[in-house]
Amino acid sequence: MMTFTESVYGVLQSKGWQRESIVFSGCLTMLGVDCEIRQTISKRSAAAFYTLNEEKIKEGTWVVTDEFEFHRK
C-alpha cells in the first residue's frame, strides 16, 4: 500500500479587503515545487462567495488553477 502526503509551505499575505474582495498572494512550496500563488475571495451576497486561485507562470502571467462558488444552505 502506498501513502502520499501533500505538503504545502509558505505564507500568503493581503493588504486587506477592497470593497467586496480580498486578495492573498505569496510564494509557496507545494509538493516540493516552488510557485507564486494568488487567491482572490469575493463576496457575492450575504449568503455566497467566490474563490479564484491562480499561479504565476514563467512568462509572468497569471493562470487560473481552480475556482469555487460557496453558498449557504
Coordinates of N, CA and C in Angstrom, one line a residue:
M1 N 0.8 -1.2 0.0 CA 0.0 0.0 0.0 C 0.9 1.2 0.0
M2 N 0.6 2.2 -0.9 CA 1.4 3.4 -1.0 C 0.6 4.6 -0.3
T3 N 1.3 5.4 0.4 CA 0.6 6.6 1.1 C 1.3 7.8 0.6
F4 N 0.5 8.8 0.2 CA 1.0 10.1 -0.3 C 0.6 11.2 0.7
T5 N 1.5 12.0 1.1 CA 1.2 13.1 2.0 C 1.4 14.4 1.2
E6 N 0.4 15.2 1.1 CA 0.5 16.5 0.5 C 1.2 17.5 1.5
S7 N 2.2 18.2 1.0 CA 2.9 19.2 1.8 C 2.9 20.6 1.1
V8 N 2.4 21.6 1.9 CA 2.4 22.9 1.4 C 3.0 23.8 2.5
Y9 N 4.0 24.6 2.1 CA 4.7 25.5 3.0 C 4.8 26.9 2.3
G10 N 4.5 27.9 3.1 CA 4.6 29.3 2.6 C 3.6 30.2 3.3
V11 N 3.7 31.4 2.9 CA 2.8 32.5 3.5 C 2.2 33.3 2.4
L12 N 0.9 33.5 2.5 CA 0.2 34.4 1.6 C -0.2 35.6 2.4
Q13 N 0.0 36.8 1.8 CA -0.3 38.0 2.5 C -1.3 38.8 1.8
S14 N -2.0 39.7 2.5 CA -3.0 40.6 1.9 C -3.0 42.0 2.4
K15 N -3.4 42.9 1.6 CA -3.5 44.3 2.1 C -4.8 44.6 2.7
G16 N -5.7 43.6 2.7 CA -7.0 43.7 3.4 C -8.1 43.8 2.3
W17 N -9.3 43.9 2.8 CA -10.5 44.0 2.0 C -10.5 45.3 1.2
Q18 N -10.8 45.2 -0.1 CA -11.0 46.3 -1.0 C -12.4 46.1 -1.5
R19 N -13.4 46.9 -1.0 CA -14.8 46.7 -1.4 C -15.3 45.3 -1.0
E20 N -15.6 44.5 -2.0 CA -16.2 43.1 -1.7 C -15.2 42.0 -1.9
S21 N -13.9 42.3 -2.0 CA -12.9 41.3 -2.3 C -11.6 41.5 -1.5
I22 N -11.0 40.3 -1.2 CA -9.7 40.3 -0.6 C -8.7 39.4 -1.4
V23 N -7.5 39.9 -1.6 CA -6.5 39.1 -2.4 C -5.3 38.8 -1.6
F24 N -5.0 37.5 -1.5 CA -3.8 37.0 -0.8 C -2.8 36.5 -1.9
S25 N -1.5 36.8 -1.7 CA -0.5 36.4 -2.6 C 0.8 36.1 -1.9
G26 N 1.6 35.3 -2.6 CA 2.9 34.9 -2.0 C 3.5 33.7 -2.6
C27 N 4.7 33.3 -2.1 CA 5.4 32.2 -2.6 C 5.2 31.0 -1.7
L28 N 4.9 29.8 -2.3 CA 4.7 28.6 -1.6 C 5.6 27.5 -2.2
T29 N 5.8 26.5 -1.4 CA 6.4 25.2 -1.9 C 5.3 24.2 -1.7
M30 N 4.8 23.7 -2.9 CA 3.7 22.7 -2.9 C 4.2 21.4 -3.5
L31 N 4.2 20.3 -2.7 CA 4.7 19.0 -3.2 C 6.1 19.1 -3.7
G32 N 6.9 20.0 -3.1 CA 8.3 20.1 -3.4 C 8.6 21.1 -4.6
V33 N 7.6 21.7 -5.1 CA 7.7 22.7 -6.2 C 7.5 24.1 -5.7
D34 N 8.4 25.0 -6.0 CA 8.2 26.4 -5.6 C 7.3 27.1 -6.6
C35 N 6.3 27.9 -6.1 CA 5.4 28.6 -7.0 C 4.9 29.9 -6.4
E36 N 4.4 30.8 -7.2 CA 3.9 32.0 -6.7 C 2.4 31.9 -6.9
I37 N 1.6 32.2 -5.9 CA 0.2 31.9 -5.9 C -0.6 33.2 -5.5
R38 N -1.8 33.4 -6.1 CA -2.7 34.5 -5.8 C -4.1 33.9 -5.6
Q39 N -4.7 34.3 -4.5 CA -6.1 33.8 -4.2 C -6.9 35.0 -4.0
T40 N -8.0 35.1 -4.7 CA -9.0 36.2 -4.6 C -10.3 35.6 -4.1
I41 N -10.8 36.2 -3.0 CA -12.1 35.8 -2.4 C -13.0 37.0 -2.5
S42 N -14.2 36.8 -3.2 CA -15.1 37.8 -3.4 C -16.5 37.5 -2.8
K43 N -17.0 38.5 -2.1 CA -18.4 38.3 -1.6 C -19.4 38.5 -2.7
R44 N -20.3 37.6 -2.9 CA -21.3 37.7 -3.9 C -22.6 38.2 -3.4
S45 N -22.9 37.8 -2.1 CA -24.1 38.2 -1.4 C -23.9 37.9 0.1
A46 N -24.9 38.1 0.9 CA -24.8 37.8 2.3 C -24.7 36.3 2.5
A47 N -25.1 35.5 1.5 CA -25.1 34.0 1.6 C -24.2 33.3 0.6
A48 N -23.3 34.0 -0.1 CA -22.5 33.4 -1.1 C -21.1 34.1 -1.3
F49 N -20.1 33.3 -1.6 CA -18.8 33.9 -2.0 C -18.1 33.1 -3.0
Y50 N -17.1 33.6 -3.7 CA -16.4 33.0 -4.8 C -14.9 33.1 -4.5
T51 N -14.2 32.0 -4.8 CA -12.8 32.0 -4.6 C -12.1 31.6 -5.9
L52 N -11.1 32.4 -6.3 CA -10.3 32.2 -7.6 C -8.9 32.0 -7.2
N53 N -8.3 30.9 -7.6 CA -6.9 30.6 -7.3 C -6.1 30.6 -8.6
E54 N -4.9 31.3 -8.6 CA -4.1 31.5 -9.8 C -2.7 31.2 -9.4
E55 N -1.9 30.8 -10.4 CA -0.4 30.6 -10.3 C 0.3 31.5 -11.3
K56 N 1.4 32.1 -10.9 CA 2.1 32.9 -11.9 C 3.1 32.0 -12.6
I57 N 3.1 32.0 -13.9 CA 4.0 31.1 -14.7 C 5.2 31.9 -15.1
K58 N 6.2 31.2 -15.7 CA 7.5 31.8 -16.0 C 7.4 33.0 -16.9
E59 N 6.4 33.1 -17.8 CA 6.3 34.3 -18.6 C 5.8 35.5 -17.9
G60 N 5.4 35.3 -16.6 CA 5.0 36.4 -15.8 C 3.5 36.7 -15.8
T61 N 2.7 35.8 -16.5 CA 1.3 36.0 -16.5 C 0.6 35.0 -15.4
W62 N -0.6 35.4 -15.0 CA -1.3 34.5 -14.0 C -2.3 33.6 -14.8
V63 N -2.3 32.3 -14.4 CA -3.2 31.3 -15.0 C -4.1 30.8 -13.9
V64 N -5.3 30.6 -14.2 CA -6.3 30.1 -13.2 C -6.0 28.6 -12.9
T65 N -5.9 28.2 -11.7 CA -5.7 26.8 -11.3 C -7.0 26.2 -10.9
D66 N -7.8 26.9 -10.2 CA -9.2 26.4 -9.9 C -10.0 27.6 -9.3
E67 N -11.3 27.3 -9.2 CA -12.2 28.4 -8.7 C -13.4 27.6 -8.1
F68 N -14.0 28.3 -7.1 CA -15.1 27.7 -6.3 C -16.2 28.7 -6.0
E69 N -17.4 28.3 -6.0 CA -18.6 29.0 -5.6 C -19.1 28.4 -4.3
F70 N -19.3 29.2 -3.3 CA -19.8 28.7 -2.0 C -21.2 29.4 -1.7
H71 N -22.2 28.6 -1.3 CA -23.5 29.1 -0.9 C -23.9 28.6 0.4
R72 N -24.5 29.4 1.2 CA -25.0 29.0 2.5 C -26.3 28.2 2.2
K73 N -26.5 27.1 3.0 CA -27.7 26.3 2.8 C -28.9 27.0 3.5

